[in-house]
XYZ file of C-alpha atoms in Angstrom:
504
model
C -0.079 0.052 -0.183
C 2.786 2.264 0.791
C 4.334 1.715 -2.524
C 1.317 3.597 -4.345
C 2.313 6.924 -2.771
C 5.964 6.386 -3.489
C 5.366 5.737 -7.144
C 3.024 8.742 -7.405
C 5.777 11.062 -6.044
C 8.534 9.136 -7.806
C 7.295 9.964 -11.210
C 9.138 13.348 -11.055
C 12.172 12.044 -9.492
C 14.220 11.271 -12.650
C 13.828 14.703 -13.839
C 14.801 16.114 -10.413
C 17.831 13.751 -10.443
C 19.177 15.688 -13.694
C 18.610 18.966 -11.889
C 20.362 17.942 -8.728
C 23.051 15.451 -9.423
C 24.650 13.623 -6.750
C 28.051 14.938 -5.355
C 30.579 11.992 -6.303
C 30.609 8.325 -5.592
C 30.829 6.780 -2.149
C 33.924 4.737 -1.429
C 34.152 0.851 -1.971
C 32.520 -0.282 1.432
C 35.081 -2.863 1.637
C 38.121 -0.380 1.509
C 39.772 0.071 4.936
C 37.890 -2.336 7.198
C 39.754 -2.961 10.327
C 40.383 -6.446 11.632
C 38.651 -7.458 14.559
C 40.433 -9.233 17.424
C 38.834 -12.645 18.351
C 36.154 -12.463 20.992
C 36.883 -14.535 24.361
C 34.330 -17.167 25.112
C 31.338 -15.856 26.778
C 27.819 -16.458 27.224
C 25.114 -14.012 25.654
C 21.396 -13.855 26.434
C 19.212 -11.928 24.038
C 15.617 -11.300 25.109
C 13.347 -10.955 22.269
C 13.322 -12.634 18.939
C 11.907 -9.716 16.703
C 13.792 -8.576 13.833
C 16.325 -6.509 16.050
C 16.848 -9.866 18.240
C 17.425 -12.136 15.506
C 19.932 -9.935 13.634
C 21.881 -9.177 16.827
C 22.373 -13.069 17.194
C 23.553 -13.256 13.419
C 25.856 -10.253 13.845
C 27.353 -11.602 17.098
C 27.958 -14.720 15.508
C 30.004 -13.079 12.697
C 31.884 -11.022 15.127
C 32.539 -13.656 17.920
C 32.593 -17.070 15.877
C 32.040 -20.171 17.936
C 33.344 -18.659 21.074
C 29.878 -17.280 21.997
C 27.208 -19.346 23.523
C 23.975 -17.560 22.397
C 20.694 -17.861 23.835
C 17.531 -16.207 22.655
C 14.100 -15.733 24.453
C 10.758 -15.209 22.779
C 7.514 -15.430 24.658
C 5.459 -16.012 21.501
C 3.375 -19.288 22.192
C 3.240 -20.240 18.568
C 6.986 -20.093 18.429
C 7.223 -17.825 15.687
C 10.051 -15.160 15.387
C 10.214 -11.860 13.469
C 8.027 -9.866 16.080
C 6.513 -7.057 14.345
C 7.651 -8.331 10.586
C 4.723 -10.643 10.764
C 2.452 -12.271 8.217
C -1.114 -13.565 8.486
C -2.710 -16.262 6.808
C -6.033 -14.814 5.017
C -8.362 -16.327 2.362
C -5.594 -18.981 1.309
C -2.928 -16.141 0.993
C -0.216 -14.632 3.232
C -0.244 -10.976 3.884
C 2.258 -8.636 5.819
C 0.735 -7.295 9.031
C 3.771 -5.352 10.068
C 6.739 -3.839 8.145
C 5.896 -4.323 4.498
C 8.364 -2.586 2.378
C 12.254 -2.067 2.500
C 14.279 0.462 0.664
C 17.246 -0.403 -1.796
C 19.434 1.856 0.483
C 18.939 -0.224 3.551
C 22.167 -2.088 3.292
C 21.852 -4.627 6.247
C 18.651 -5.876 5.197
C 19.558 -5.988 1.251
C 22.932 -7.710 2.413
C 21.022 -10.274 4.544
C 18.351 -11.041 1.709
C 21.200 -11.881 -0.638
C 23.160 -13.839 1.794
C 20.314 -16.200 2.486
C 19.272 -16.194 -1.234
C 15.733 -15.049 -0.621
C 13.401 -14.381 -3.629
C 12.409 -10.683 -3.627
C 10.046 -8.321 -5.479
C 9.983 -4.717 -6.026
C 7.893 -1.660 -6.779
C 9.464 -2.004 -10.128
C 7.201 -5.156 -10.621
C 4.102 -3.482 -9.826
C 1.777 -1.665 -12.249
C 0.889 2.228 -11.656
C -2.338 2.167 -9.990
C -4.774 5.188 -8.800
C -4.118 6.860 -5.587
C -6.442 9.255 -3.650
C -5.844 11.658 -0.925
C -9.084 11.822 1.331
C -10.124 14.577 3.761
C -13.139 12.652 5.311
C -15.557 14.657 3.011
C -13.944 14.371 -0.331
C -10.789 13.520 -2.578
C -8.488 16.716 -2.455
C -6.203 14.838 -5.004
C -6.289 11.753 -7.099
C -4.024 10.132 -9.670
C -4.567 7.578 -12.454
C -2.750 5.279 -14.642
C -0.679 7.811 -16.501
C 2.528 8.854 -14.945
C 2.677 12.085 -17.285
C -0.754 13.219 -16.038
C 0.347 12.431 -12.499
C 3.495 14.832 -13.087
C 1.219 17.633 -14.515
C -1.406 17.328 -11.613
C 0.976 17.175 -8.764
C 3.134 20.037 -10.017
C 0.073 22.119 -10.550
C -1.268 21.212 -6.972
C 1.928 21.651 -5.008
C 4.435 23.369 -7.279
C 8.040 23.948 -6.452
C 7.599 22.557 -2.975
C 7.851 19.010 -4.527
C 11.130 19.860 -5.849
C 12.280 21.329 -2.454
C 11.139 18.208 -0.825
C 12.983 15.801 -2.880
C 16.079 17.855 -2.796
C 16.197 18.039 0.911
C 15.105 14.431 1.694
C 17.752 13.157 -0.695
C 20.313 15.051 1.161
C 19.136 13.569 4.554
C 19.387 10.185 3.009
C 22.979 10.750 1.832
C 24.148 11.786 5.287
C 21.928 8.844 6.879
C 23.801 5.991 4.794
C 27.014 7.137 6.476
C 26.065 4.861 9.158
C 26.951 1.731 7.174
C 30.684 2.841 6.671
C 30.891 3.661 10.310
C 29.596 0.315 11.311
C 31.783 -1.647 8.827
C 34.601 0.038 10.488
C 33.368 -1.281 13.862
C 32.305 2.229 15.126
C 29.754 1.818 17.984
C 27.636 4.275 19.962
C 26.659 4.167 23.611
C 23.779 6.620 22.874
C 21.370 7.342 20.004
C 22.352 11.044 20.038
C 26.018 10.012 19.429
C 25.014 7.827 16.475
C 22.815 10.503 15.053
C 25.661 13.073 15.332
C 28.174 10.839 13.626
C 25.620 10.087 10.687
C 24.625 13.659 10.001
C 26.126 16.240 12.677
C 23.996 18.222 14.914
C 21.429 18.741 11.848
C 20.075 15.217 12.755
C 19.881 15.901 16.410
C 17.898 19.021 16.023
C 15.511 17.430 13.748
C 14.343 15.139 16.467
C 13.697 18.136 18.640
C 11.463 20.042 16.337
C 7.914 19.170 15.109
C 7.612 18.352 11.386
C 5.194 21.012 10.602
C 7.125 23.731 11.926
C 10.157 22.711 10.250
C 9.192 21.643 7.127
C 6.704 25.053 6.584
C 8.738 27.270 8.728
C 12.199 26.713 7.914
C 12.390 24.785 4.695
C 9.501 26.852 3.139
C 7.493 23.666 1.881
C 3.752 24.888 1.160
C 1.342 24.130 3.896
C -0.755 22.204 1.215
C 2.066 19.829 0.567
C 2.881 19.222 4.421
C -0.806 19.053 5.410
C -1.961 16.963 2.385
C 1.052 14.396 1.385
C 3.334 14.588 4.393
C 0.564 14.012 6.850
C -1.071 11.313 4.983
C 2.249 9.395 4.872
C 2.687 10.047 8.435
C -0.848 8.916 9.236
C -0.265 5.662 7.369
C 3.167 4.897 8.631
C 3.124 6.082 12.014
C -0.533 6.702 12.883
C 0.255 10.475 13.789
C -0.093 13.682 12.121
C 2.353 16.586 11.720
C 3.241 16.584 15.470
C 5.779 14.118 14.820
C 9.363 14.995 14.766
C 11.016 16.291 11.775
C 13.774 13.424 11.564
C 11.081 10.771 11.804
C 9.007 12.258 9.089
C 12.115 12.630 6.765
C 13.130 8.892 7.359
C 9.418 8.056 6.493
C 9.748 10.176 3.153
C 13.229 9.083 2.330
C 12.087 5.788 0.492
C 10.151 7.720 -2.111
C 12.195 7.191 -5.141
C 11.029 5.168 -8.316
C 12.042 1.349 -8.165
C 13.523 1.553 -4.778
C 11.401 -0.500 -2.718
C 11.154 -4.104 -2.124
C 10.070 -7.008 0.078
C 10.941 -10.624 0.623
C 8.609 -13.124 -1.007
C 6.785 -15.203 1.526
C 7.153 -12.297 4.148
C 9.921 -9.993 5.395
C 10.124 -12.093 8.670
C 12.229 -14.661 6.724
C 15.173 -12.501 7.096
C 14.854 -12.731 10.769
C 14.234 -16.454 10.631
C 17.325 -17.082 8.466
C 19.519 -14.649 10.617
C 18.481 -16.567 13.898
C 19.047 -20.115 12.157
C 22.373 -18.891 10.856
C 23.466 -17.782 14.220
C 23.027 -21.355 15.940
C 21.520 -19.631 18.788
C 19.484 -21.728 21.393
C 15.832 -20.670 21.591
C 13.763 -20.529 24.829
C 10.320 -20.091 24.103
C 9.205 -18.600 27.379
C 8.936 -15.176 28.866
C 11.673 -13.842 30.818
C 10.586 -12.539 34.388
C 13.452 -10.890 35.485
C 17.245 -9.980 35.118
C 19.353 -9.696 38.035
C 22.802 -8.003 38.250
C 25.468 -10.201 39.937
C 28.845 -8.841 40.891
C 31.639 -11.238 42.065
C 35.205 -10.751 42.236
C 35.120 -7.318 40.420
C 33.202 -9.003 37.326
C 29.482 -8.279 36.359
C 27.326 -11.077 35.340
C 23.578 -11.415 34.818
C 20.974 -13.922 36.132
C 18.034 -14.309 33.609
C 14.957 -15.578 35.610
C 12.132 -17.530 33.939
C 9.696 -19.215 36.278
C 11.703 -21.338 38.711
C 14.717 -21.562 36.492
C 17.617 -19.186 36.061
C 20.791 -18.721 34.035
C 23.910 -16.997 34.191
C 25.260 -14.640 31.334
C 27.989 -12.443 30.627
C 26.124 -10.257 28.355
C 22.444 -9.381 28.028
C 20.816 -7.829 25.066
C 17.161 -6.373 25.394
C 15.598 -6.726 21.985
C 12.152 -5.882 22.746
C 10.474 -2.375 23.802
C 10.877 -1.653 27.369
C 7.932 0.644 26.657
C 5.468 -2.229 26.910
C 7.607 -4.624 28.942
C 6.764 -5.958 32.297
C 10.328 -7.652 33.073
C 11.813 -6.882 36.294
C 15.579 -5.526 36.736
C 16.969 -6.532 39.994
C 20.106 -5.070 41.923
C 20.929 -2.488 39.202
C 22.498 0.728 40.671
C 20.451 3.075 38.450
C 16.915 2.401 37.245
C 16.576 0.700 33.905
C 13.262 2.025 32.962
C 14.196 5.739 32.349
C 11.265 8.129 31.491
C 12.740 8.015 27.663
C 12.387 4.200 27.677
C 8.602 4.052 28.968
C 6.996 6.614 26.555
C 3.662 5.211 25.209
C 3.676 2.958 22.082
C 1.151 3.645 19.279
C -1.983 1.345 19.140
C -2.517 0.465 15.566
C -5.371 -1.744 14.206
C -5.149 -3.502 10.816
C -8.646 -4.595 9.592
C -8.337 -7.145 6.814
C -11.477 -7.212 4.527
C -12.210 -9.441 1.556
C -15.155 -7.708 0.000
C -16.462 -4.724 -2.333
C -15.606 -1.502 -1.424
C -18.590 1.076 -1.239
C -17.673 4.107 -3.318
C -20.495 6.264 -1.944
C -18.714 6.150 1.265
C -16.188 8.185 -0.614
C -18.336 10.564 -2.399
C -18.210 8.654 -5.569
C -20.904 6.979 -7.766
C -19.319 3.976 -8.972
C -16.040 1.861 -8.635
C -14.741 2.719 -12.201
C -11.396 2.157 -13.565
C -10.069 4.981 -11.847
C -11.449 4.357 -8.270
C -8.254 4.563 -6.028
C -6.583 1.352 -5.003
C -4.918 3.162 -2.229
C -6.650 5.837 -0.152
C -4.492 8.046 2.134
C -6.120 10.430 4.597
C -5.325 13.988 5.881
C -7.080 15.242 9.099
C -10.445 13.625 8.315
C -12.585 16.532 9.314
C -16.281 15.248 8.944
C -15.688 11.513 8.717
C -18.283 9.384 10.560
C -15.560 7.646 12.226
C -11.489 7.817 12.234
C -9.282 5.530 10.136
C -5.942 6.343 8.461
C -5.775 4.631 5.224
C -7.266 1.914 2.760
C -5.679 -0.144 0.288
C -5.744 -3.203 -1.774
C -3.050 -5.868 -0.793
C -0.990 -8.037 -2.821
C -0.220 -11.571 -1.080
C 3.129 -11.858 0.301
C 4.001 -15.207 -1.320
C 3.127 -14.008 -4.862
C 6.380 -13.715 -6.828
C 7.357 -10.748 -8.641
C 6.170 -12.041 -12.214
C 2.583 -12.321 -10.843
C 2.103 -9.262 -9.040
C 0.165 -7.261 -11.524
C -2.558 -9.766 -11.671
C -3.594 -8.380 -8.372
C -3.773 -4.923 -9.517
C -6.566 -4.931 -11.972
C -8.928 -2.073 -12.124
C -11.898 -2.374 -9.705
C -14.312 -2.278 -12.391
C -12.776 -5.533 -13.753
C -12.486 -7.206 -10.458
C -14.644 -5.379 -7.567
C -14.079 -8.167 -4.904
C -10.495 -7.609 -3.661
C -8.632 -7.978 -0.163
C -8.235 -4.445 1.513
C -6.500 -3.503 4.556
C -7.865 -0.661 6.669
C -5.438 1.018 9.252
C -7.512 2.490 12.064
C -6.503 3.857 15.653
C -8.973 1.090 17.132
C -11.028 -1.977 15.863
C -13.815 -0.821 13.414
C -17.425 -1.839 14.410
C -19.356 -3.808 12.142
C -21.558 -1.046 11.581
C -18.449 1.084 10.435
C -17.327 -1.636 8.191
C -20.900 -2.036 6.403
C -20.375 1.703 5.840
C -17.198 1.393 3.924
C -17.859 -1.809 2.047
C -21.202 -2.866 0.268
C -20.181 -6.646 0.430
C -18.034 -8.428 3.048
C -16.956 -12.084 2.365
C -14.439 -12.453 5.060
C -12.599 -10.227 7.575
C -9.911 -10.442 10.102
C -8.161 -7.841 13.045
C -4.665 -7.645 13.826
C -4.404 -5.226 16.874
C -0.957 -4.401 18.009
C 1.602 -1.782 19.521
C 3.352 -0.756 16.464
C 5.776 1.949 17.269
C 6.523 4.777 19.735
C 4.436 7.913 19.921
C 6.592 10.805 18.579
C 6.335 14.170 20.573
C 9.279 16.350 20.090
C 11.420 17.235 21.720
C 12.469 13.843 21.798
C 14.385 11.798 24.626
C 16.293 8.614 23.889
C 16.952 5.671 26.055
C 20.827 4.731 25.950
C 21.877 1.740 23.985
C 24.118 0.822 27.113
C 21.660 0.155 30.130
C 24.696 -1.478 32.326
C 28.277 -2.704 31.868
C 27.481 -5.626 29.908
C 23.544 -4.999 29.173
C 22.693 -3.447 26.062
C 19.359 -2.264 24.397
C 18.409 -2.166 20.630
C 14.937 -0.586 20.660
C 16.048 2.869 21.942
C 16.699 3.603 18.314
C 12.936 3.416 17.704
C 12.562 6.772 19.306
C 14.616 8.448 16.242
C 12.498 6.349 13.851
C 10.665 3.043 13.899
C 11.528 0.922 10.824
C 12.968 -2.452 10.016
C 16.347 -1.047 8.972
C 16.505 1.140 11.964
C 16.052 -2.313 13.997
C 18.904 -3.660 11.784
C 21.127 -0.721 12.461
C 20.481 -0.718 16.212
C 21.114 -4.751 16.189
C 24.443 -4.214 14.407
C 25.484 -1.437 17.101
C 24.713 -3.456 20.144
C 26.392 -6.364 18.824
C 29.667 -4.099 18.313
C 29.209 -2.855 21.786
C 28.874 -6.186 23.222
C 32.015 -7.172 21.182
C 33.864 -4.271 22.667
C 32.681 -5.021 26.075
C 33.794 -8.633 26.064
C 37.234 -7.709 24.704
C 37.839 -5.257 27.443
C 36.546 -7.668 29.999
C 38.718 -10.345 28.813
C 41.916 -8.183 28.890
């Protein structure tokens, strides 16, 4: 669904690239990589088998070889890994319920998909389909099947602000990818602020302290119409919030808007987590961790991981699930683990899956003709009978690249489709009956998706104690699959440094 707005904006990107060429080439990523000393034997506990936890196990195995005894805990009773990169079986197909697209600049996930020889498909394999921006009363903007007409309509409505947006977002992305060279050179960071500053200087930190609307309109000079419509629509779908989100999170959300730059794994993005965990050879524990106790003996610190009546001792602990929604206890630590920054609320997101026939009258249209939007993004929703954030036709996850377009036929040719509706709370049956003329099947996924963003942002540290590290603090900068991968790589590097120093 997100791919539709990306293709809509991407139609003018090739032209802009000629106006604003890139400044030179990046160095070969393999140049100058320092050798890493072998890690001493150690036991490492990873609490959480979402994407971050699975990738941290993989990165630690790469760093420490067979000297590390890795253990991963996951409370998921169905024994499924991947966390918020989840899929659901519905009407005989698999559909992404969590993170659904990855950008080609996301080097960690790109490299892992190649390493594990996973089949992928991308926005380049999809057809151009109609998109609409809906205010709750009417469509303020619609696109069709013609890229040329979309260019004219979008420039007519948003003017030079589109060029300003593309230029600045690409400048931010160019700085963002500095993290990969830093991590290839084994540079680690104890705090999110240190990482952001190394990537983009003080500018990146300042962006996290400023509301998106204030910065984009007031400082960058983007038009209010562009921000209130396109930017807010993207934020509502991706983060369930409006222009009160900080500027850095907003720019990360917009950075993927480039033609043919989005992809996903056939069968589900969770396969990256699954394959990474398998490659690590970590021991799995399918139970919830009740507490972690700090133990100090003979001048060395270790950690006792308690589950029910059993406990195990470890040299290093990595917390790979959000402390914001955790009930885990931390015992005997000199300072509180649950800081204010680590306990900010998470944003509830409900995904309603409906197989049925959309009701055009609900959106102020007479029929579902050829140009009826297959993706509907919303703005402030004034006058809507109930709150929802986006509505879009889905392509099953297991469908290979060559067959994607058969799921993108115009609605007048194939009116009964599988739709996903994002909303802040479950829709009632009455609300679904208003939105759909016919419903053949339905399912609901209700989850805590990402942190609530409310600048100025505070960040929990990556280092919680001498040998205890936290991946999910990076989500307060922006929540995305690659952000989890960057956080996982960082804590793996931190853990490796700690073990080397501890062994000396």
